[in-house]
């Protein structure tokens, strides 16, 4: 049954995404940034609905009071699943993802990401990539947007860790904003590159902000401890896989 539900979700997800992207494409040049983000939020909310109806995956957000209702913010989120790249479109008023530059080259997806002002970074460019991130990040924050960055730089399977990349520290130091840590157990239900989706409740745990002005090493230590310890707690408390 799980395989059949996953097959149904994948079919509906790709069919709906392609149809919606093509149908809305003529509107993109006519809309401002807020209008383009509204299209993405509409799409994300319906994808979350498809997950609930077809696979039985539900969303639980804890600590939502730490999320901004408006205005600039810096959010550092654990990244285990493609789910994490969808959910923030529905949770934030004006999100700006930091993502790898290659994703901007994908037809339809890349066009919408560019039009919505997502921040593409060449992960192999070293200091040049950091400078680009600083410029694009400053522009996004000046527009009152919420930057979502995955500090490990890529998806990690549940129970694994990668070193936190310098981008989050640079944004934190340059912006003068607090950083909001976020943990999740999304990879238990929608695995990395996994066809099979498992029914259950994905938790997105928004944690208390880390205040601005800390030294780089202290901020990174506090950020990693907050995200990883809460992620470990979520994984330990999850029901066994069916």
XYZ file of N, CA and C in Angstrom:
726
model
N 0.823 -1.207 0.000
C 0.000 0.000 0.000
C 0.861 1.262 0.000
N 1.964 1.232 0.765
C 2.852 2.397 0.810
C 3.425 2.700 -0.566
N 3.804 1.644 -1.294
C 4.359 1.836 -2.631
C 3.311 2.451 -3.559
N 2.080 1.959 -3.486
C 1.018 2.494 -4.340
C 0.720 3.946 -4.008
N 0.700 4.259 -2.727
C 0.450 5.654 -2.332
C 1.584 6.561 -2.784
N 2.796 6.063 -2.683
C 3.942 6.847 -3.135
C 3.898 7.060 -4.642
N 3.521 6.016 -5.367
C 3.387 6.129 -6.817
C 2.335 7.160 -7.178
N 1.208 7.137 -6.480
C 0.143 8.100 -6.746
C 0.623 9.516 -6.457
N 1.301 9.699 -5.316
C 1.780 11.041 -4.985
C 2.760 11.553 -6.036
N 3.721 10.707 -6.417
C 4.718 11.155 -7.380
C 4.088 11.531 -8.712
N 3.120 10.738 -9.154
C 2.435 11.059 -10.409
C 1.700 12.401 -10.303
N 0.916 12.559 -9.229
C 0.148 13.795 -9.061
C 1.070 14.995 -8.839
N 2.160 14.787 -8.094
C 3.084 15.884 -7.822
C 3.682 16.426 -9.120
N 4.219 15.533 -9.942
C 4.857 16.006 -11.172
C 3.837 16.536 -12.172
N 2.672 15.893 -12.252
C 1.644 16.363 -13.175
C 1.129 17.734 -12.750
N 0.817 17.874 -11.469
C 0.314 19.161 -10.971
C 1.371 20.255 -11.096
N 2.619 19.934 -10.756
C 3.684 20.935 -10.822
C 3.889 21.422 -12.249
N 3.939 20.496 -13.198
C 4.127 20.889 -14.595
C 2.943 21.711 -15.101
N 1.727 21.269 -14.788
C 0.536 21.990 -15.256
C 0.466 23.385 -14.641
N 0.725 23.475 -13.331
C 0.658 24.767 -12.663
C 1.745 25.710 -13.169
N 2.950 25.178 -13.375
C 4.048 26.013 -13.843
C 3.766 26.570 -15.230
N 3.248 25.728 -16.120
C 2.940 26.196 -17.476
C 1.766 27.170 -17.483
N 0.759 26.890 -16.669
C -0.421 27.759 -16.636
C -0.090 29.141 -16.088
N 0.787 29.191 -15.088
C 1.100 30.470 -14.443
C 2.229 31.227 -15.127
N 2.946 30.561 -16.018
C 4.119 31.183 -16.630
C 3.812 32.524 -17.311
N 2.703 32.667 -18.055
C 2.430 33.971 -18.672
C 2.223 35.098 -17.660
N 1.883 34.754 -16.411
C 1.659 35.780 -15.399
C 2.961 36.330 -14.820
N 4.018 35.535 -14.891
C 5.253 35.895 -14.194
C 5.788 37.265 -14.609
N 5.875 37.592 -15.924
C 6.403 38.919 -16.287
C 5.494 40.065 -15.841
N 4.228 39.775 -15.567
C 3.275 40.820 -15.204
C 3.230 41.089 -13.704
N 3.822 40.209 -12.928
C 3.741 40.298 -11.478
C 5.029 40.849 -10.875
N 4.901 41.493 -9.712
C 6.088 41.892 -8.975
C 6.592 40.707 -8.158
N 7.639 40.919 -7.379
C 8.237 39.839 -6.614
C 7.225 39.198 -5.660
N 6.404 40.024 -5.014
C 5.413 39.495 -4.069
C 4.409 38.595 -4.780
N 3.998 38.976 -5.992
C 3.056 38.158 -6.745
C 3.650 36.830 -7.161
N 4.916 36.837 -7.534
C 5.581 35.585 -7.921
C 5.733 34.660 -6.723
N 6.058 35.232 -5.564
C 6.135 34.417 -4.348
C 4.768 33.870 -3.958
N 3.722 34.623 -4.228
C 2.368 34.145 -3.925
C 2.040 32.906 -4.753
N 2.489 32.865 -6.011
C 2.286 31.671 -6.835
C 2.992 30.472 -6.207
N 4.230 30.666 -5.765
C 4.989 29.572 -5.162
C 4.359 29.114 -3.850
N 3.843 30.058 -3.066
C 3.179 29.684 -1.806
C 1.917 28.873 -2.095
N 1.171 29.284 -3.108
C -0.050 28.559 -3.506
C 0.303 27.135 -3.915
N 1.373 26.998 -4.707
C 1.819 25.671 -5.145
C 2.243 24.825 -3.950
N 3.055 25.396 -3.054
C 3.569 24.641 -1.913
C 2.439 24.162 -1.006
N 1.454 24.999 -0.759
C 0.335 24.610 0.102
C -0.424 23.425 -0.489
N -0.542 23.391 -1.801
C -1.256 22.289 -2.441
C -0.410 21.020 -2.498
N 0.883 21.165 -2.602
C 1.746 19.985 -2.516
C 1.664 19.373 -1.116
N 1.653 20.205 -0.090
C 1.486 19.696 1.275
C 0.138 18.994 1.427
N -0.882 19.521 0.769
C -2.190 18.863 0.785
C -2.160 17.522 0.077
N -1.446 17.451 -1.048
C -1.304 16.176 -1.760
C -0.598 15.140 -0.901
N 0.445 15.558 -0.205
C 1.159 14.643 0.680
C 0.220 14.071 1.744
N -0.605 14.924 2.309
C -1.521 14.494 3.370
C -2.576 13.533 2.830
N -3.120 13.840 1.667
C -4.226 13.048 1.127
C -3.765 11.720 0.526
N -2.616 11.711 -0.127
C -2.192 10.504 -0.844
C -1.304 9.597 -0.005
N -0.354 10.188 0.715
C 0.641 9.395 1.436
C 0.357 9.339 2.935
N -0.372 10.333 3.428
C -0.619 10.392 4.865
C 0.470 11.096 5.636
N 1.229 11.957 4.952
C 2.248 12.766 5.634
C 1.620 14.091 6.046
N 1.712 14.374 7.324
C 1.203 15.624 7.866
C 2.347 16.473 8.392
N 2.070 17.740 8.601
C 3.081 18.687 9.066
C 2.731 19.197 10.459
N 3.735 19.215 11.334
C 3.602 19.818 12.660
C 4.733 20.818 12.827
N 4.378 22.043 13.157
C 5.377 23.089 13.380
C 5.357 23.450 14.857
N 6.497 23.335 15.511
C 6.626 23.775 16.891
C 7.508 25.020 16.937
N 7.259 25.879 17.901
C 8.046 27.101 18.018
C 7.751 28.123 16.950
N 6.533 28.063 16.362
C 6.199 28.985 15.276
C 6.251 30.444 15.721
N 6.159 30.673 17.029
C 6.216 32.052 17.531
C 7.578 32.700 17.263
N 8.580 31.892 16.964
C 9.904 32.447 16.660
C 10.040 32.889 15.208
N 9.077 32.543 14.367
C 9.127 32.934 12.962
C 8.588 34.356 12.789
N 9.174 35.124 11.886
C 8.709 36.501 11.680
C 7.384 36.541 10.920
N 6.519 37.449 11.318
C 5.291 37.681 10.553
C 5.580 38.529 9.329
N 6.649 39.296 9.372
C 7.065 40.146 8.257
C 8.481 40.616 8.545
N 9.121 41.170 7.516
C 10.430 41.766 7.705
C 11.574 40.793 7.553
N 12.798 41.321 7.510
C 13.972 40.494 7.245
C 14.264 39.524 8.381
N 14.782 38.359 8.029
C 15.140 37.344 9.013
C 16.149 36.397 8.389
N 16.867 35.707 9.255
C 17.870 34.737 8.829
C 17.546 33.409 9.498
N 17.241 32.396 8.671
C 16.788 31.101 9.170
C 17.763 30.024 8.698
N 18.312 29.280 9.650
C 19.237 28.187 9.350
C 18.541 26.876 9.661
N 18.267 26.083 8.634
C 17.402 24.909 8.784
C 18.131 23.624 8.432
N 17.880 22.601 9.214
C 18.348 21.252 8.896
C 17.704 20.805 7.578
N 18.484 20.106 6.761
C 18.005 19.726 5.427
C 18.189 18.226 5.247
N 17.076 17.469 5.309
C 17.114 16.019 5.136
C 16.365 15.552 3.905
N 15.543 16.424 3.326
C 14.582 15.954 2.330
C 14.207 17.076 1.374
N 13.698 16.691 0.197
C 13.129 17.676 -0.720
C 11.963 18.414 -0.075
N 11.340 17.794 0.904
C 10.251 18.443 1.639
C 10.698 19.788 2.199
N 11.939 19.879 2.655
C 12.447 21.097 3.285
C 12.531 22.259 2.304
N 12.652 21.953 1.016
C 12.721 23.014 0.014
C 11.335 23.497 -0.397
N 10.313 22.794 0.043
C 8.929 23.164 -0.272
C 8.281 23.900 0.883
N 8.496 23.402 2.096
C 7.686 23.824 3.231
C 7.839 25.305 3.567
N 9.052 25.867 3.384
C 9.251 27.273 3.754
C 8.516 28.238 2.839
N 8.180 27.796 1.637
C 7.356 28.634 0.758
C 5.974 28.853 1.352
N 5.511 27.891 2.153
C 4.201 27.993 2.782
C 4.257 28.613 4.176
N 5.418 28.563 4.818
C 5.514 29.007 6.211
C 5.932 30.467 6.372
N 6.613 31.016 5.381
C 7.160 32.366 5.506
C 6.476 33.322 4.543
N 6.400 34.606 4.900
C 5.728 35.558 4.012
C 6.498 35.856 2.728
N 7.858 35.971 2.825
C 8.643 36.321 1.638
C 10.000 35.599 1.681
N 9.996 34.287 1.532
C 11.244 33.535 1.663
C 12.195 33.748 0.492
N 13.482 33.675 0.799
C 14.540 33.678 -0.224
C 15.491 32.546 0.108
N 15.398 31.457 -0.639
C 16.266 30.308 -0.401
C 17.678 30.579 -0.906
N 18.655 30.075 -0.169
C 20.015 29.947 -0.690
C 20.145 28.535 -1.232
N 20.424 28.415 -2.523
C 20.464 27.097 -3.165
C 21.636 27.013 -4.125
N 21.964 25.797 -4.522
C 23.096 25.643 -5.440
C 22.712 26.177 -6.812
N 23.661 26.822 -7.459
C 23.397 27.546 -8.697
C 22.836 26.651 -9.795
N 23.233 25.373 -9.807
C 22.793 24.471 -10.874
C 21.266 24.335 -10.924
N 20.616 24.503 -9.778
C 19.157 24.374 -9.755
C 18.469 25.467 -10.571
N 19.145 26.593 -10.747
C 18.562 27.685 -11.529
C 18.560 27.381 -13.021
N 19.262 26.334 -13.432
C 19.316 25.967 -14.849
C 18.217 24.969 -15.230
N 17.483 24.462 -14.257
C 16.436 23.479 -14.554
C 15.249 24.189 -15.195
N 14.762 23.715 -16.355
C 13.595 24.347 -16.978
C 12.408 24.407 -16.023
N 11.672 25.472 -16.107
C 10.507 25.779 -15.279
C 10.908 26.038 -13.828
N 11.468 25.045 -13.130
C 11.857 25.258 -11.737
C 12.833 26.425 -11.638
N 13.879 26.385 -12.455
C 14.882 27.434 -12.414
C 14.334 28.790 -12.801
N 13.427 28.813 -13.775
C 12.837 30.089 -14.184
C 12.053 30.724 -13.041
N 11.268 29.908 -12.363
C 10.493 30.433 -11.237
C 11.407 30.839 -10.087
N 12.442 30.051 -9.823
C 13.366 30.393 -8.738
C 14.051 31.729 -9.008
N 14.469 31.942 -10.235
C 15.084 33.221 -10.591
C 14.079 34.362 -10.460
N 12.887 34.141 -10.993
C 11.870 35.193 -10.956
C 11.481 35.549 -9.533
N 11.548 34.579 -8.635
C 11.190 34.816 -7.242
C 12.354 35.349 -6.421
N 13.526 35.505 -7.045
C 14.666 36.088 -6.348
C 15.376 35.146 -5.409
N 15.358 33.836 -5.714
C 16.143 32.909 -4.901
C 17.636 33.139 -5.166
N 18.470 32.758 -4.217
C 19.890 33.087 -4.261
C 20.686 31.853 -4.674
N 21.151 31.845 -5.901
C 21.940 30.722 -6.402
C 23.419 30.928 -6.115
N 24.071 29.901 -5.579
C 25.479 30.005 -5.193
C 26.272 28.884 -5.857
N 27.401 29.230 -6.431
C 28.323 28.243 -6.992
C 29.174 27.706 -5.842
N 28.861 26.509 -5.385
C 29.519 25.978 -4.189
C 31.000 25.698 -4.390
N 31.455 25.649 -5.654
C 32.864 25.401 -5.904
C 33.681 26.665 -6.101
N 33.062 27.830 -5.922
C 33.743 29.086 -6.243
C 34.463 29.721 -5.061
N 34.399 29.103 -3.891
C 35.149 29.593 -2.740
C 34.777 31.010 -2.341
N 35.787 31.888 -2.154
C 35.511 33.265 -1.709
C 34.589 34.036 -2.648
N 34.652 33.732 -3.944
C 33.766 34.412 -4.890
C 32.312 34.096 -4.575
N 32.022 32.857 -4.207
C 30.663 32.467 -3.860
C 30.193 33.197 -2.608
N 31.079 33.362 -1.627
C 30.716 34.076 -0.404
C 30.411 35.535 -0.720
N 31.205 36.152 -1.559
C 30.947 37.557 -1.917
C 29.613 37.709 -2.622
N 29.323 36.765 -3.524
C 28.016 36.812 -4.201
C 26.886 36.619 -3.201
N 27.048 35.687 -2.278
C 26.031 35.453 -1.261
C 25.812 36.708 -0.424
N 26.877 37.413 -0.080
C 26.743 38.629 0.720
C 25.965 39.705 -0.038
N 26.274 39.882 -1.324
C 25.562 40.890 -2.114
C 24.093 40.537 -2.277
N 23.841 39.297 -2.701
C 22.457 38.884 -2.934
C 21.679 38.829 -1.624
N 22.334 38.390 -0.546
C 21.676 38.343 0.749
C 21.310 39.727 1.242
N 22.212 40.692 1.064
C 21.922 42.063 1.490
C 20.730 42.624 0.721
N 20.656 42.334 -0.575
C 19.523 42.808 -1.373
C 18.216 42.184 -0.897
N 18.256 40.878 -0.611
C 17.036 40.201 -0.150
C 16.577 40.761 1.189
N 17.498 40.963 2.102
C 17.129 41.494 3.421
C 16.631 42.930 3.314
N 17.209 43.711 2.406
C 16.743 45.088 2.206
C 15.309 45.122 1.685
N 14.904 44.058 0.994
C 13.524 43.946 0.507
C 12.586 43.411 1.581
N 13.108 43.150 2.773
C 12.275 42.626 3.854
C 11.996 41.150 3.743
N 12.935 40.399 3.136
C 12.711 38.975 2.934
C 13.369 38.146 4.034
N 12.948 36.877 4.103
C 13.487 35.945 5.088
C 14.397 34.957 4.351
N 15.697 35.034 4.637
C 16.656 34.138 3.987
C 16.613 32.780 4.666
N 16.429 31.739 3.868
C 16.472 30.359 4.362
C 17.737 29.717 3.825
N 18.624 29.321 4.729
C 19.869 28.695 4.323
C 20.003 27.362 5.051
N 20.473 26.355 4.329
C 20.726 25.038 4.905
C 22.215 24.977 5.224
N 22.588 25.118 6.500
C 24.004 25.364 6.839
C 24.959 24.241 6.467
N 24.472 23.017 6.328
C 25.353 21.932 5.894
C 25.596 21.953 4.383
N 24.798 22.724 3.661
C 25.019 22.908 2.235
C 24.383 21.868 1.339
N 23.858 20.785 1.908
C 23.228 19.741 1.122
C 22.360 18.892 2.038
N 21.580 18.001 1.445
C 20.743 17.111 2.262
C 21.606 16.081 2.984
N 21.215 15.772 4.201
C 21.888 14.734 4.976
C 20.855 13.727 5.452
N 21.208 12.472 5.404
C 20.287 11.431 5.860
C 20.095 11.539 7.372
N 18.922 11.121 7.872
C 18.693 11.156 9.319
C 19.794 10.422 10.080
N 20.280 11.079 11.125
C 21.323 10.477 11.941
C 22.729 10.769 11.483
N 22.892 11.491 10.367
C 24.223 11.855 9.878
C 24.402 13.364 9.958
N 25.668 13.777 9.952
C 25.991 15.199 10.031
C 27.070 15.546 9.023
N 27.074 16.793 8.611
C 28.148 17.333 7.790
C 28.639 18.627 8.437
N 29.850 19.034 8.125
C 30.332 20.311 8.671
C 29.455 21.470 8.211
N 29.239 22.428 9.087
C 28.469 23.615 8.720
C 29.352 24.521 7.858
N 28.799 25.022 6.766
C 29.528 25.801 5.790
C 29.628 27.270 6.215
N 30.586 28.023 5.641
C 30.831 29.396 6.098
C 29.743 30.398 5.725
N 28.856 30.046 4.805
C 27.860 31.011 4.361
C 26.980 31.539 5.481
N 26.549 30.668 6.384
C 25.659 31.102 7.454
C 26.380 32.067 8.393
N 27.659 31.804 8.685
C 28.413 32.702 9.560
C 28.604 34.068 8.908
N 28.862 34.082 7.602
C 29.057 35.346 6.901
C 27.767 36.162 6.876
N 26.647 35.510 6.591
C 25.368 36.218 6.592
C 25.033 36.768 7.979
N 25.292 35.974 8.994
C 25.029 36.382 10.368
C 25.849 37.618 10.732
N 27.137 37.596 10.418
C 28.007 38.714 10.766
C 27.644 39.966 9.986
N 27.354 39.815 8.696
C 27.083 40.970 7.845
C 25.703 41.574 8.125
N 24.711 40.747 8.391
C 23.340 41.248 8.516
C 23.064 41.918 9.848
N 23.760 41.490 10.916
C 23.448 42.002 12.242
C 22.131 41.491 12.787
N 21.599 40.433 12.178
C 20.335 39.848 12.609
C 20.582 38.624 13.487
N 19.613 38.281 14.333
C 19.691 36.970 14.981
C 19.517 35.871 13.943
N 19.962 34.673 14.260
C 19.744 33.541 13.370
C 18.794 32.576 14.065
N 17.807 32.114 13.324
C 16.773 31.230 13.867
C 17.115 29.798 13.463
N 17.481 28.930 14.437
C 17.790 27.534 14.095
C 16.504 26.725 13.910
N 16.565 25.747 13.020
C 15.412 24.885 12.780
C 15.870 23.439 12.643
N 15.238 22.553 13.381
C 15.493 21.114 13.290
C 14.308 20.435 12.614
N 14.536 19.236 12.112
C 13.438 18.493 11.482
C 13.749 17.002 11.468
N 12.706 16.213 11.247
C 12.862 14.772 11.038
C 12.292 14.364 9.680
N 12.273 15.314 8.726
C 11.618 15.088 7.431
C 12.172 13.882 6.683
N 13.473 13.594 6.867
C 14.086 12.492 6.133
C 13.553 11.123 6.504
N 12.893 11.000 7.668
C 12.289 9.722 8.043
C 11.084 9.389 7.176
N 10.448 10.399 6.621
C 9.186 10.217 5.907
C 9.325 10.433 4.401
N 10.219 11.305 4.011
C 10.513 11.555 2.594
C 12.040 11.534 2.493
N 12.584 10.380 2.190
C 14.018 10.200 2.237
C 14.752 10.903 1.111
N 16.041 11.051 1.307
C 16.907 11.671 0.305
C 16.949 10.788 -0.938
N 16.462 11.320 -2.051
C 16.387 10.616 -3.330
C 15.555 9.334 -3.221
N 14.573 9.313 -2.327
C 13.780 8.101 -2.109
C 12.427 8.214 -2.807
N 12.055 7.158 -3.510
C 10.732 7.113 -4.133
C 9.645 6.894 -3.081
N 9.918 6.019 -2.134
C 8.924 5.627 -1.136
C 8.728 6.724 -0.092
N 7.478 7.078 0.153
C 7.125 8.043 1.187
C 6.411 7.302 2.312
N 6.752 7.612 3.532
C 6.213 6.928 4.695
C 5.191 7.804 5.406
N 4.022 7.270 5.705
C 2.988 8.023 6.405
C 3.457 8.402 7.801
N 3.039 9.566 8.252
C 3.395 10.030 9.585
C 3.392 11.543 9.636
N 3.903 12.089 10.706
C 3.905 13.540 10.906
C 5.333 14.066 10.911
N 5.638 14.894 9.932
C 6.924 15.575 9.889
C 6.887 16.745 10.853
N 7.893 16.839 11.693
C 7.997 17.965 12.618
C 9.044 18.947 12.127
N 8.660 20.199 12.061
C 9.589 21.301 11.834
C 9.667 22.060 13.150
N 10.803 21.972 13.814
C 10.973 22.558 15.144
C 11.765 23.854 15.032
N 11.067 24.974 15.186
C 11.699 26.289 15.143
C 12.183 26.616 16.553
N 13.468 26.872 16.686
C 14.095 27.035 17.993
C 14.338 28.514 18.300
N 14.557 28.849 19.566
C 14.775 30.261 19.919
C 15.948 30.859 19.147
N 15.805 32.102 18.706
C 16.874 32.744 17.930
C 18.167 32.875 18.722
N 19.268 32.775 18.001
C 20.585 33.065 18.562
C 20.838 34.555 18.351
N 21.120 35.302 19.392
C 21.209 36.763 19.263
C 22.372 37.196 18.385
N 22.281 38.390 17.809
C 23.378 38.893 16.974
C 24.570 39.305 17.826
N 25.688 39.492 17.135
C 26.853 40.049 17.793
C 27.821 39.056 18.399
N 27.558 37.773 18.296
C 28.465 36.778 18.857
C 29.665 36.568 17.933
N 30.761 36.113 18.498
C 31.911 35.730 17.685
C 31.530 34.552 16.793
N 32.198 34.464 15.651
C 31.873 33.435 14.665
C 31.855 32.030 15.268
N 32.922 31.684 15.998
C 33.027 30.332 16.537
C 31.925 30.050 17.542
N 31.604 31.015 18.380
C 30.551 30.807 19.377
C 29.193 30.653 18.713
N 28.913 31.506 17.711
C 27.626 31.397 17.028
C 27.474 30.044 16.357
N 28.524 29.602 15.634
C 28.436 28.325 14.933
C 28.274 27.161 15.912
N 28.979 27.228 17.033
C 28.856 26.158 18.035
C 27.444 26.111 18.604
N 26.881 27.274 18.909
C 25.525 27.316 19.455
C 24.503 26.882 18.415
N 24.714 27.287 17.173
C 23.784 26.919 16.104
C 23.788 25.412 15.883
N 24.967 24.832 15.737
C 25.060 23.401 15.479
C 24.508 22.591 16.651
N 24.824 23.001 17.867
C 24.310 22.293 19.039
C 22.785 22.342 19.081
N 22.216 23.513 18.825
C 20.764 23.656 18.865
C 20.087 22.781 17.817
N 20.564 22.861 16.575
C 19.920 22.125 15.486
C 20.109 20.623 15.655
N 21.332 20.204 15.905
C 21.622 18.768 15.921
C 21.026 18.081 17.149
N 21.054 18.737 18.303
C 20.494 18.101 19.497
C 18.980 17.960 19.381
N 18.312 18.969 18.822
C 16.861 18.858 18.657
C 16.512 17.854 17.565
N 17.305 17.815 16.488
C 17.080 16.818 15.445
C 17.243 15.414 16.000
N 18.274 15.194 16.796
C 18.476 13.881 17.418
C 17.289 13.510 18.299
N 16.767 14.494 19.024
C 15.617 14.225 19.900
C 14.396 13.833 19.071
N 14.186 14.530 17.965
C 13.049 14.203 17.101
C 13.194 12.798 16.518
N 14.387 12.457 16.081
C 14.606 11.132 15.490
C 14.402 10.019 16.531
N 14.873 10.291 17.748
C 14.742 9.277 18.801
C 13.300 9.046 19.225
N 12.481 10.075 19.109
C 11.090 9.964 19.559
C 10.139 9.535 18.453
N 10.651 9.383 17.218
C 9.787 8.999 16.099
C 9.383 7.545 16.221
N 8.160 7.196 15.766
C 7.735 5.790 15.806
C 8.579 4.948 14.866
N 8.733 3.665 15.128
C 9.540 2.806 14.254
C 8.972 2.751 12.852
N 9.859 2.573 11.891
C 9.435 2.511 10.487
C 8.591 1.269 10.259
N 7.523 1.459 9.459
C 6.639 0.333 9.131
C 7.295 -0.580 8.104
